[in-house]
CSV table of C-alpha atoms and ligand atoms in Angstrom, one decimal:
chain,number,residue,atom,x,y,z
A,1,UNK,CA,33.6,-23.6,23.6
A,2,UNK,CA,30.6,-23.2,26.0
A,3,UNK,CA,27.2,-22.7,24.4
A,4,UNK,CA,26.0,-19.1,24.1
A,5,UNK,CA,23.1,-18.4,26.4
A,6,UNK,CA,20.0,-17.4,24.3
A,7,UNK,CA,18.9,-14.4,26.3
A,8,UNK,CA,19.4,-10.6,26.1
A,9,UNK,CA,21.7,-9.4,28.9
A,10,UNK,CA,23.2,-6.0,29.5
A,11,UNK,CA,26.3,-6.3,31.6
A,12,UNK,CA,27.6,-2.8,31.0
A,13,UNK,CA,26.5,0.5,29.4
A,14,UNK,CA,26.5,0.2,25.6
A,15,UNK,CA,29.4,0.6,24.6
A,16,UNK,CA,31.2,-1.0,27.6
A,17,UNK,CA,34.8,-0.3,28.5
A,18,UNK,CA,36.4,-2.9,26.2
A,19,UNK,CA,34.3,-1.9,23.2
A,20,UNK,CA,35.2,1.8,23.9
A,21,UNK,CA,38.9,1.0,23.9
A,22,UNK,CA,38.5,-0.8,20.6
A,23,UNK,CA,36.6,2.1,19.1
A,24,UNK,CA,39.6,4.3,20.0
A,25,UNK,CA,42.0,1.9,18.3
A,26,UNK,CA,39.7,1.7,15.3
A,27,UNK,CA,39.6,5.4,14.9
A,28,UNK,CA,43.4,5.6,14.9
A,29,UNK,CA,43.9,2.5,12.6
A,30,UNK,CA,41.0,2.0,10.3
A,31,UNK,CA,40.1,4.3,7.4
A,32,UNK,CA,37.2,6.5,8.5
A,33,UNK,CA,35.2,5.7,5.4
A,34,UNK,CA,34.4,2.3,7.0
A,35,UNK,CA,31.5,3.0,9.4
A,36,UNK,CA,29.9,0.8,12.1
A,37,UNK,CA,26.2,0.5,12.9
A,38,UNK,CA,26.7,-0.8,16.4
A,39,UNK,CA,29.1,0.8,18.9
A,40,UNK,CA,30.1,-2.7,20.3
A,41,UNK,CA,32.7,-5.2,19.3
A,42,UNK,CA,31.6,-8.9,18.8
A,43,UNK,CA,33.2,-11.8,20.6
A,44,UNK,CA,30.8,-14.7,19.9
A,45,UNK,CA,27.5,-15.2,18.1
A,46,UNK,CA,25.0,-18.0,17.6
A,47,UNK,CA,21.2,-18.6,17.5
A,48,UNK,CA,19.6,-15.2,17.9
A,49,UNK,CA,22.4,-13.7,20.0
A,50,UNK,CA,25.6,-11.7,19.4
A,51,UNK,CA,27.8,-11.4,22.5
A,52,UNK,CA,30.2,-8.4,22.8
A,53,UNK,CA,33.6,-8.1,24.3
A,54,UNK,CA,32.1,-6.7,27.6
A,55,UNK,CA,29.8,-9.7,28.0
A,56,UNK,CA,26.6,-7.9,26.8
A,57,UNK,CA,24.3,-10.3,24.9
A,58,UNK,CA,22.4,-8.6,22.1
A,59,UNK,CA,19.3,-9.8,20.2
A,60,UNK,CA,20.3,-10.2,16.5
A,61,UNK,CA,17.7,-8.8,14.1
A,62,UNK,CA,20.3,-8.1,11.4
A,63,UNK,CA,22.2,-11.4,10.7
A,64,UNK,CA,25.2,-9.3,9.6
A,65,UNK,CA,23.0,-7.9,6.8
A,66,UNK,CA,21.1,-11.1,5.8
A,67,UNK,CA,24.2,-13.3,5.8
A,68,UNK,CA,24.0,-15.7,8.8
A,69,UNK,CA,20.6,-17.0,7.8
A,70,UNK,CA,21.1,-20.4,9.3
A,71,UNK,CA,22.5,-18.9,12.5
A,72,UNK,CA,26.0,-17.6,13.2
A,73,UNK,CA,28.7,-20.3,13.6
A,74,UNK,CA,26.1,-22.8,12.7
A,75,UNK,CA,27.3,-26.3,13.9
A,76,UNK,CA,27.4,-28.0,10.5
A,77,UNK,CA,29.2,-25.0,9.0
A,78,UNK,CA,31.8,-24.9,11.8
A,79,UNK,CA,32.5,-28.7,11.4
A,80,UNK,CA,32.7,-28.5,7.5
A,81,UNK,CA,35.0,-25.5,7.5
A,82,UNK,CA,37.3,-26.8,10.2
A,83,UNK,CA,37.7,-30.1,8.3
A,84,UNK,CA,38.3,-28.4,5.0
A,85,UNK,CA,40.9,-26.0,6.6
A,86,UNK,CA,42.8,-29.0,7.9
A,87,UNK,CA,42.9,-30.6,4.4
A,88,UNK,CA,43.8,-27.5,2.3
A,89,UNK,CA,42.8,-23.8,2.3
A,90,UNK,CA,43.4,-22.8,-1.3
A,91,UNK,CA,44.7,-24.2,-4.6
A,92,UNK,CA,42.8,-21.8,-6.9
A,93,UNK,CA,40.0,-23.5,-8.9
A,94,UNK,CA,41.5,-22.2,-12.1
A,95,UNK,CA,44.8,-24.0,-11.3
A,96,UNK,CA,44.0,-27.3,-9.4
A,97,UNK,CA,40.3,-27.7,-9.1
A,98,UNK,CA,38.5,-29.4,-6.3
A,99,UNK,CA,35.1,-31.1,-5.8
A,100,UNK,CA,33.5,-28.6,-3.4
A,101,UNK,CA,33.3,-25.9,-6.1
A,102,UNK,CA,31.5,-28.3,-8.5
A,103,UNK,CA,29.2,-29.6,-5.7
A,104,UNK,CA,28.1,-26.0,-4.9
A,105,UNK,CA,27.4,-25.4,-8.6
A,106,UNK,CA,25.3,-28.6,-8.7
A,107,UNK,CA,23.3,-27.5,-5.7
A,108,UNK,CA,22.8,-24.0,-7.2
A,109,UNK,CA,21.6,-25.5,-10.5
A,110,UNK,CA,19.2,-27.8,-8.6
A,111,UNK,CA,17.8,-25.1,-6.3
A,112,UNK,CA,17.5,-21.9,-8.4
A,113,UNK,CA,14.2,-21.2,-10.3
A,114,UNK,CA,15.9,-20.9,-13.7
A,115,UNK,CA,14.4,-23.1,-16.4
A,116,UNK,CA,16.2,-25.8,-18.4
A,117,UNK,CA,19.8,-26.8,-18.4
A,118,UNK,CA,21.9,-24.6,-16.1
A,119,UNK,CA,25.5,-23.6,-15.2
A,120,UNK,CA,27.0,-21.7,-12.3
A,121,UNK,CA,30.2,-19.8,-11.6
A,122,UNK,CA,31.5,-18.8,-8.2
A,123,UNK,CA,33.0,-15.5,-7.0
A,124,UNK,CA,33.7,-13.7,-3.7
A,125,UNK,CA,31.2,-10.9,-3.2
A,126,UNK,CA,27.8,-9.9,-4.3
A,127,UNK,CA,29.2,-7.0,-6.3
A,128,UNK,CA,31.7,-9.2,-8.1
A,129,UNK,CA,28.9,-11.7,-9.0
A,130,UNK,CA,26.7,-8.8,-10.3
A,131,UNK,CA,29.6,-7.6,-12.5
A,132,UNK,CA,30.1,-11.0,-13.9
A,133,UNK,CA,26.4,-11.5,-14.6
A,134,UNK,CA,26.6,-8.3,-16.7
A,135,UNK,CA,29.8,-9.5,-18.4
A,136,UNK,CA,28.0,-12.8,-19.3
A,137,UNK,CA,24.9,-11.0,-20.6
A,138,UNK,CA,27.0,-8.8,-22.8
A,139,UNK,CA,29.0,-11.7,-24.2
A,140,UNK,CA,25.8,-13.6,-24.9
A,141,UNK,CA,23.8,-10.7,-26.5
A,142,UNK,CA,26.7,-8.8,-28.0
A,143,UNK,CA,24.9,-5.7,-26.7
A,144,UNK,CA,26.1,-3.2,-24.1
A,145,UNK,CA,23.4,-1.3,-22.2
A,146,UNK,CA,22.1,-2.4,-18.8
A,147,UNK,CA,19.0,-1.1,-17.1
A,148,UNK,CA,18.6,-1.0,-13.3
A,149,UNK,CA,15.8,0.6,-11.2
A,150,UNK,CA,15.1,3.4,-8.9
A,151,UNK,CA,16.1,2.6,-5.3
A,152,UNK,CA,18.3,-0.3,-6.5
A,153,UNK,CA,21.4,-1.5,-4.7
A,154,UNK,CA,23.8,-3.8,-6.5
A,155,UNK,CA,27.1,-3.0,-4.8
A,156,UNK,CA,30.1,-0.7,-4.4
A,157,UNK,CA,32.5,-1.6,-7.2
A,158,UNK,CA,32.6,0.8,-10.2
A,159,UNK,CA,30.0,-1.0,-12.4
A,160,UNK,CA,27.8,-1.8,-9.5
A,161,UNK,CA,28.0,1.8,-8.1
A,162,UNK,CA,26.6,2.8,-11.5
A,163,UNK,CA,23.8,0.3,-11.1
A,164,UNK,CA,23.0,1.4,-7.6
A,165,UNK,CA,20.6,4.3,-7.3
A,166,UNK,CA,21.4,6.1,-4.0
A,167,UNK,CA,24.2,8.6,-4.1
A,168,UNK,CA,25.0,9.2,-0.3
A,169,UNK,CA,26.8,7.2,1.0
A,170,UNK,CA,27.4,4.7,-1.9
A,171,UNK,CA,28.4,6.9,-4.8
A,172,UNK,CA,29.0,10.4,-3.5
A,173,UNK,CA,32.3,11.7,-4.7
A,174,UNK,CA,33.3,8.4,-6.3
A,175,UNK,CA,32.5,9.0,-10.0
A,176,UNK,CA,32.9,8.8,-12.9
A,177,UNK,CA,30.8,5.7,-13.1
A,178,UNK,CA,30.6,3.0,-15.7
A,179,UNK,CA,28.8,4.0,-18.9
A,180,UNK,CA,25.8,2.4,-20.6
A,181,UNK,CA,23.8,2.1,-17.4
A,182,UNK,CA,20.3,3.4,-17.5
A,183,UNK,CA,17.6,3.7,-14.7
A,184,UNK,CA,13.9,2.8,-14.9
A,185,UNK,CA,11.1,3.5,-12.5
A,186,UNK,CA,10.3,0.8,-10.0
A,187,UNK,CA,6.9,-0.4,-8.6
A,188,UNK,CA,6.9,0.9,-5.0
A,189,UNK,CA,3.3,0.4,-3.9
A,190,UNK,CA,3.4,2.5,-0.7
A,191,UNK,CA,4.7,5.5,-2.6
A,192,UNK,CA,3.1,4.9,-5.9
A,193,UNK,CA,-0.3,5.3,-4.1
A,194,UNK,CA,0.4,9.1,-4.3
A,195,UNK,CA,0.0,8.7,-8.1
A,196,UNK,CA,-3.3,6.8,-7.9
A,197,UNK,CA,-4.5,3.5,-6.5
A,198,UNK,CA,-4.2,1.8,-9.8
A,199,UNK,CA,-0.4,2.3,-10.1
A,200,UNK,CA,0.0,1.0,-6.6
A,201,UNK,CA,-1.8,-2.2,-7.1
A,202,UNK,CA,-1.5,-3.0,-10.8
A,203,UNK,CA,2.1,-4.3,-11.4
A,204,UNK,CA,1.5,-4.6,-15.1
A,205,UNK,CA,0.7,-0.8,-15.3
A,206,UNK,CA,3.9,0.0,-13.3
A,207,UNK,CA,5.9,-2.3,-15.6
A,208,UNK,CA,4.5,-0.5,-18.7
A,209,UNK,CA,5.7,2.8,-17.2
A,210,UNK,CA,9.2,1.3,-16.8
A,211,UNK,CA,9.1,-0.3,-20.3
A,212,UNK,CA,8.2,3.0,-21.9
A,213,UNK,CA,11.3,4.6,-20.4
A,214,UNK,CA,13.4,1.6,-21.4
A,215,UNK,CA,12.1,1.6,-25.0
A,216,UNK,CA,12.4,5.3,-25.5
A,217,UNK,CA,15.7,6.0,-23.7
A,218,UNK,CA,17.6,2.9,-24.4
A,219,UNK,CA,15.9,0.6,-27.0
A,220,UNK,CA,15.9,-3.2,-26.9
A,221,UNK,CA,18.5,-3.4,-29.8
A,222,UNK,CA,21.1,-1.8,-27.5
A,223,UNK,CA,20.0,-3.5,-24.3
A,224,UNK,CA,22.0,-6.5,-23.0
A,225,UNK,CA,20.3,-6.9,-19.6
A,226,UNK,CA,17.7,-5.8,-17.1
A,227,UNK,CA,18.8,-6.3,-13.5
A,228,UNK,CA,16.4,-6.2,-10.6
A,229,UNK,CA,16.1,-7.3,-7.0
A,230,UNK,CA,12.8,-9.2,-6.7
A,231,UNK,CA,12.4,-7.6,-3.3
A,232,UNK,CA,14.7,-4.6,-2.9
A,233,UNK,CA,17.1,-4.8,0.0
A,234,UNK,CA,19.0,-1.5,0.8
A,235,UNK,CA,16.3,0.4,-1.2
A,236,UNK,CA,13.7,-0.3,1.5
A,237,UNK,CA,12.5,-3.9,1.3
A,238,UNK,CA,10.2,-2.9,-1.5
A,239,UNK,CA,7.9,-5.6,-2.7
A,240,UNK,CA,6.7,-4.7,-6.2
A,241,UNK,CA,3.0,-4.8,-7.1
A,242,UNK,CA,1.8,-8.2,-8.4
A,243,UNK,CA,2.5,-8.6,-12.1
A,244,UNK,CA,5.4,-6.1,-12.2
A,245,UNK,CA,8.2,-8.7,-12.4
A,246,UNK,CA,6.4,-11.2,-14.8
A,247,UNK,CA,5.6,-8.3,-17.2
A,248,UNK,CA,9.2,-7.2,-17.3
A,249,UNK,CA,10.4,-10.7,-17.8
A,250,UNK,CA,8.0,-11.3,-20.6
A,251,UNK,CA,9.2,-8.2,-22.4
A,252,UNK,CA,12.9,-9.2,-21.9
A,253,UNK,CA,12.1,-12.7,-23.5
A,254,UNK,CA,10.3,-11.1,-26.4
A,255,UNK,CA,13.2,-8.6,-27.0
A,256,UNK,CA,16.3,-10.7,-26.6
A,257,UNK,CA,17.3,-9.0,-23.3
A,258,UNK,CA,18.8,-11.0,-20.5
A,259,UNK,CA,16.7,-10.8,-17.3
A,260,UNK,CA,19.0,-10.9,-14.2
A,261,UNK,CA,17.5,-11.4,-10.8
A,262,UNK,CA,19.8,-10.0,-8.0
A,263,UNK,CA,18.9,-12.3,-5.2
A,264,UNK,CA,22.0,-11.5,-3.1
A,265,UNK,CA,19.9,-10.3,-0.2
A,266,UNK,CA,16.7,-12.3,-0.8
A,267,UNK,CA,18.2,-15.7,-1.6
A,268,UNK,CA,18.6,-18.9,0.5
A,269,UNK,CA,15.3,-19.1,2.4
A,270,UNK,CA,15.4,-15.5,3.6
A,271,UNK,CA,11.9,-14.6,2.2
A,272,UNK,CA,10.1,-17.8,3.0
A,273,UNK,CA,11.0,-19.5,-0.3
A,274,UNK,CA,14.5,-20.7,-1.3
A,275,UNK,CA,14.5,-17.7,-3.8
A,276,UNK,CA,12.2,-14.7,-3.9
A,277,UNK,CA,11.5,-15.2,-7.6
A,278,UNK,CA,9.5,-18.2,-6.7
A,279,UNK,CA,6.8,-15.9,-5.0
A,280,UNK,CA,6.3,-14.3,-8.4
A,281,UNK,CA,6.4,-17.5,-10.4
A,282,UNK,CA,9.2,-16.1,-12.6
A,283,UNK,CA,12.3,-17.9,-14.0
A,284,UNK,CA,15.0,-15.4,-14.6
A,285,UNK,CA,17.7,-16.0,-17.2
A,286,UNK,CA,20.5,-15.3,-14.6
A,287,UNK,CA,20.3,-15.2,-10.9
A,288,UNK,CA,23.0,-13.7,-8.6
A,289,UNK,CA,23.4,-15.0,-5.1
A,290,UNK,CA,25.8,-14.2,-2.2
A,291,UNK,CA,25.0,-13.1,1.4
A,292,UNK,CA,23.0,-16.1,2.8
A,293,UNK,CA,24.9,-18.7,0.7
A,294,UNK,CA,27.7,-19.6,3.1
A,295,UNK,CA,26.9,-18.4,6.6
A,296,UNK,CA,29.4,-15.5,6.4
A,297,UNK,CA,32.3,-17.0,4.4
A,298,UNK,CA,32.9,-14.9,1.3
A,299,UNK,CA,31.1,-16.6,-1.6
A,300,UNK,CA,28.9,-15.5,-4.4
A,301,UNK,CA,27.5,-17.0,-7.6
A,302,UNK,CA,25.9,-16.5,-10.9
A,303,UNK,CA,23.6,-19.3,-12.0
A,304,UNK,CA,21.7,-19.3,-15.3
A,305,UNK,CA,20.6,-20.8,-18.5
A,306,UNK,CA,23.4,-22.9,-20.0
A,307,UNK,CA,23.5,-21.2,-23.4
A,308,UNK,CA,23.9,-17.8,-21.7
A,309,UNK,CA,26.4,-18.9,-19.1
A,310,UNK,CA,28.5,-20.7,-21.6
A,311,UNK,CA,28.8,-17.6,-23.9
A,312,UNK,CA,32.0,-16.2,-22.6
A,313,UNK,CA,35.3,-17.7,-23.9
A,314,UNK,CA,37.3,-20.1,-21.8
A,315,UNK,CA,39.3,-18.1,-19.3
A,316,UNK,CA,36.9,-15.2,-19.6
A,317,UNK,CA,35.5,-15.8,-16.1
A,318,UNK,CA,37.3,-16.4,-12.9
A,319,UNK,CA,39.5,-14.9,-10.1
A,320,UNK,CA,42.1,-16.0,-7.7
A,321,UNK,CA,39.8,-16.7,-4.7
A,322,UNK,CA,36.4,-17.3,-6.4
A,323,UNK,CA,34.8,-20.4,-4.9
A,324,UNK,CA,37.5,-20.7,-2.2
A,325,UNK,CA,37.4,-24.3,-0.7
A,326,UNK,CA,36.5,-23.1,2.8
A,327,UNK,CA,33.6,-21.0,1.5
A,328,UNK,CA,32.4,-23.9,-0.6
A,329,UNK,CA,32.5,-26.2,2.4
A,330,UNK,CA,30.5,-23.6,4.3
A,331,UNK,CA,27.9,-23.3,1.5
A,332,UNK,CA,27.4,-27.1,1.3
A,333,UNK,CA,26.8,-27.2,5.0
A,334,UNK,CA,24.5,-24.1,4.9
A,335,UNK,CA,22.4,-25.6,2.1
A,336,UNK,CA,22.2,-28.9,4.0
A,337,UNK,CA,21.1,-27.0,7.1
A,338,UNK,CA,18.4,-25.0,5.3
A,339,UNK,CA,16.9,-28.2,3.8
A,340,UNK,CA,17.3,-30.6,6.8
A,341,UNK,CA,16.1,-28.1,9.4
A,342,UNK,CA,13.0,-26.8,7.4
A,343,UNK,CA,14.3,-23.2,7.3
A,344,UNK,CA,12.1,-22.1,4.4
A,345,UNK,CA,9.1,-22.9,6.6
A,346,UNK,CA,10.8,-21.3,9.6
A,347,UNK,CA,11.1,-18.0,7.6
A,348,UNK,CA,7.4,-18.2,6.9
A,349,UNK,CA,6.6,-18.6,10.6
A,350,UNK,CA,8.8,-15.6,11.4
A,351,UNK,CA,6.9,-13.5,8.8
A,352,UNK,CA,3.6,-14.5,10.4
A,353,UNK,CA,4.8,-13.5,13.9
A,354,UNK,CA,6.4,-10.3,12.8
A,355,UNK,CA,3.6,-9.1,10.6
A,356,UNK,CA,1.0,-9.8,13.2
A,357,UNK,CA,2.9,-7.9,15.8
A,358,UNK,CA,4.0,-5.0,13.6
A,359,UNK,CA,0.5,-4.8,12.1
A,360,UNK,CA,-1.0,-4.3,15.6
A,361,UNK,CA,1.6,-1.6,16.3
A,362,UNK,CA,0.7,0.1,13.0
A,363,UNK,CA,-3.0,0.2,13.9
A,364,UNK,CA,-2.2,2.3,17.0
A,365,UNK,CA,0.6,4.5,15.5
A,366,UNK,CA,0.1,6.6,12.3
A,367,UNK,CA,3.8,7.1,12.1
A,368,UNK,CA,4.1,3.5,10.8
A,369,UNK,CA,3.2,4.1,7.2
A,370,UNK,CA,3.8,0.6,5.9
A,371,UNK,CA,4.7,-2.8,7.1
A,372,UNK,CA,6.0,-5.0,4.3
A,373,UNK,CA,8.4,-7.7,3.2
A,374,UNK,CA,8.4,-11.5,3.1
A,375,UNK,CA,9.7,-14.2,5.3
A,376,UNK,CA,12.4,-13.0,7.7
A,377,UNK,CA,12.9,-9.9,5.6
A,378,UNK,CA,10.4,-7.4,7.1
A,379,UNK,CA,10.4,-3.6,7.1
A,380,UNK,CA,8.6,-0.8,8.8
A,381,UNK,CA,8.5,2.5,6.9
A,382,UNK,CA,8.3,5.5,9.2
A,383,UNK,CA,6.6,8.7,8.2
A,384,UNK,CA,5.4,12.0,9.8
A,385,UNK,CA,2.0,11.2,11.4
A,386,UNK,CA,-0.5,10.2,8.8
A,387,UNK,CA,1.4,11.5,5.8
A,388,UNK,CA,3.8,10.0,3.2
A,389,UNK,CA,6.6,12.3,4.3
A,390,UNK,CA,9.7,10.1,5.3
A,391,UNK,CA,10.8,10.4,9.0
A,392,UNK,CA,14.5,9.6,8.9
A,393,UNK,CA,15.1,11.3,12.3
A,394,UNK,CA,12.6,9.1,14.1
A,395,UNK,CA,14.1,6.1,12.4
A,396,UNK,CA,17.6,7.1,13.8
A,397,UNK,CA,16.2,7.7,17.3
A,398,UNK,CA,14.4,4.4,17.4
A,399,UNK,CA,17.4,2.4,16.2
A,400,UNK,CA,19.8,4.3,18.6
A,401,UNK,CA,17.5,3.4,21.5
A,402,UNK,CA,17.2,-0.2,20.4
A,403,UNK,CA,21.0,-0.5,20.3
A,404,UNK,CA,21.3,1.0,23.8
A,405,UNK,CA,18.8,-1.7,24.9
A,406,UNK,CA,20.6,-4.6,23.4
A,407,UNK,CA,18.9,-5.1,20.1
A,408,UNK,CA,20.8,-5.1,16.8
A,409,UNK,CA,18.6,-3.6,14.1
A,410,UNK,CA,19.3,-1.7,10.9
A,411,UNK,CA,17.8,1.0,8.7
A,412,UNK,CA,17.5,1.1,4.9
A,413,UNK,CA,15.6,3.0,2.2
A,414,UNK,CA,16.4,5.8,-0.1
A,415,UNK,CA,15.0,8.3,2.5
A,416,UNK,CA,16.7,6.5,5.5
A,417,UNK,CA,13.3,6.0,7.1
A,418,UNK,CA,12.8,2.2,7.0
A,419,UNK,CA,13.5,-0.1,9.9
A,420,UNK,CA,14.6,-3.4,8.5
A,421,UNK,CA,14.5,-6.7,10.3
A,422,UNK,CA,16.6,-9.6,9.1
A,423,UNK,CA,16.7,-12.1,12.0
A,424,UNK,CA,18.6,-15.3,11.7
A,425,UNK,CA,16.2,-18.2,11.0
A,426,UNK,CA,17.8,-19.9,14.1
A,427,UNK,CA,16.3,-17.3,16.4
A,428,UNK,CA,13.7,-18.4,19.0
A,429,UNK,CA,10.2,-16.9,19.0
A,430,UNK,CA,10.9,-15.6,22.5
A,431,UNK,CA,13.9,-13.6,21.4
A,432,UNK,CA,12.1,-12.3,18.4
A,433,UNK,CA,9.2,-11.2,20.5
A,434,UNK,CA,11.5,-9.6,23.0
A,435,UNK,CA,13.4,-7.8,20.2
A,436,UNK,CA,10.1,-6.4,18.9
A,437,UNK,CA,9.2,-5.3,22.5
A,438,UNK,CA,12.3,-3.2,22.6
A,439,UNK,CA,11.5,-1.7,19.2
A,440,UNK,CA,7.9,-0.9,20.4
A,441,UNK,CA,9.3,0.6,23.6
A,442,UNK,CA,11.6,2.8,21.6
A,443,UNK,CA,8.8,4.0,19.3
A,444,UNK,CA,6.8,4.9,22.4
A,445,UNK,CA,9.6,7.1,23.7
A,446,UNK,CA,9.7,9.6,20.8
B,1,PLP,C1,24.7,-6.6,-0.5
B,1,PLP,C2,24.1,-6.7,-1.9
B,1,PLP,C3,25.0,-6.6,-3.0
B,1,PLP,C4,26.5,-6.4,-2.8
B,1,PLP,O1,27.1,-7.5,-2.2
B,1,PLP,P1,28.5,-7.4,-1.6
B,1,PLP,O2,28.9,-8.8,-1.1
B,1,PLP,O3,28.4,-6.4,-0.4
B,1,PLP,O4,29.4,-6.9,-2.7
B,1,PLP,C5,24.4,-6.7,-4.2
B,1,PLP,N1,23.1,-6.8,-4.4
B,1,PLP,C6,22.3,-6.8,-3.4
B,1,PLP,C7,20.8,-6.9,-3.6
B,1,PLP,C8,22.7,-6.8,-2.0
B,1,PLP,O5,21.9,-6.8,-1.0
């Protein structure tokens, strides 16, 4: 295969004729509940580029939603998966185990910021891993309730829909949801400012607000686990005020409640640390990973303190495909690439570049309410000029224009007014700058 040229190139209108034909076939064949962000069909991807079936080359500021962190079809991953596919594609780890699964667990135990002796278990999707983390916490504590937070996103299965905050599109019409799930207020500095400067900057105060709700509406004696994304993903790349997460963790430790960090989106170098919990200096009891773990092959994991992880009975955890050998080979190659190529540092460089650039844009444009995030997980919250009022319409227009001009970018946030940037760490500075030029150009049009 020839190497993919690292430049933006528009060969046709977006979508071109081949993509348009595929859109027609999709509409006739694929359930309409499955939507697409981009109106183009991919043919190849790598570095900072996705090429479509009409020969358009798009700048990738999405990484397939924070998945292809080391770069799409990353060379070590391609080689490892090809070799594994030639040897065997599946035996089921619960039937005839294989080394790759064990090796991935060893790396997870080595890399995750959980204290003491650790164990891991592998699954297929982020949602499935979150469900298993809750099962493990319930088996360990022999309690049932679970607390998640405002703006949280934990997946689309029944239990994880209950944990997820936003109704449309994730939950609307799909109830009833799993019981014994309760919601607490988050620390959301940009929006908490409305309720006073102290709440926006004092994470301990914001945590006490949440803990009052938890103590009064649930009670520690009933509570198995608190689950939280250290930086919220779909909810709007919300970085809680300093002190929020450590205060929650301390309360969990004091009250026999399992603290679960959902690092599905933030994990594996994405935020300029191997895991986002490291920025807060916290050691969760359980940590859930997926997305960036295996460069796009379906894999997820729960890693945690051995005494908690070993609580379920033998045979209580598992699944036909969990820790599939191809996905494990991909994960081992992904971890090797992150470490050998200095990708944690690369994420920090991307943060510096993006925040400097977006910060300058914000200084000239009072519709940019907030620029936030860490590493290569950076967001811009758009508002009506100089207010806190979310501007979802502007967000949609900016993204539509970016897509027409060959940049893949996504939105997020409860109010649909957050531009989120998740470039692969393999992207060049030139492509990143050009991608931001297109975003700036789009903002200037509306
Ligand atoms: C994407 C995501 C999930 C769900 O993962 P799936 O693989 O889509 O099931 C869970 N938690 C967070 C924080 C996520 O970003």
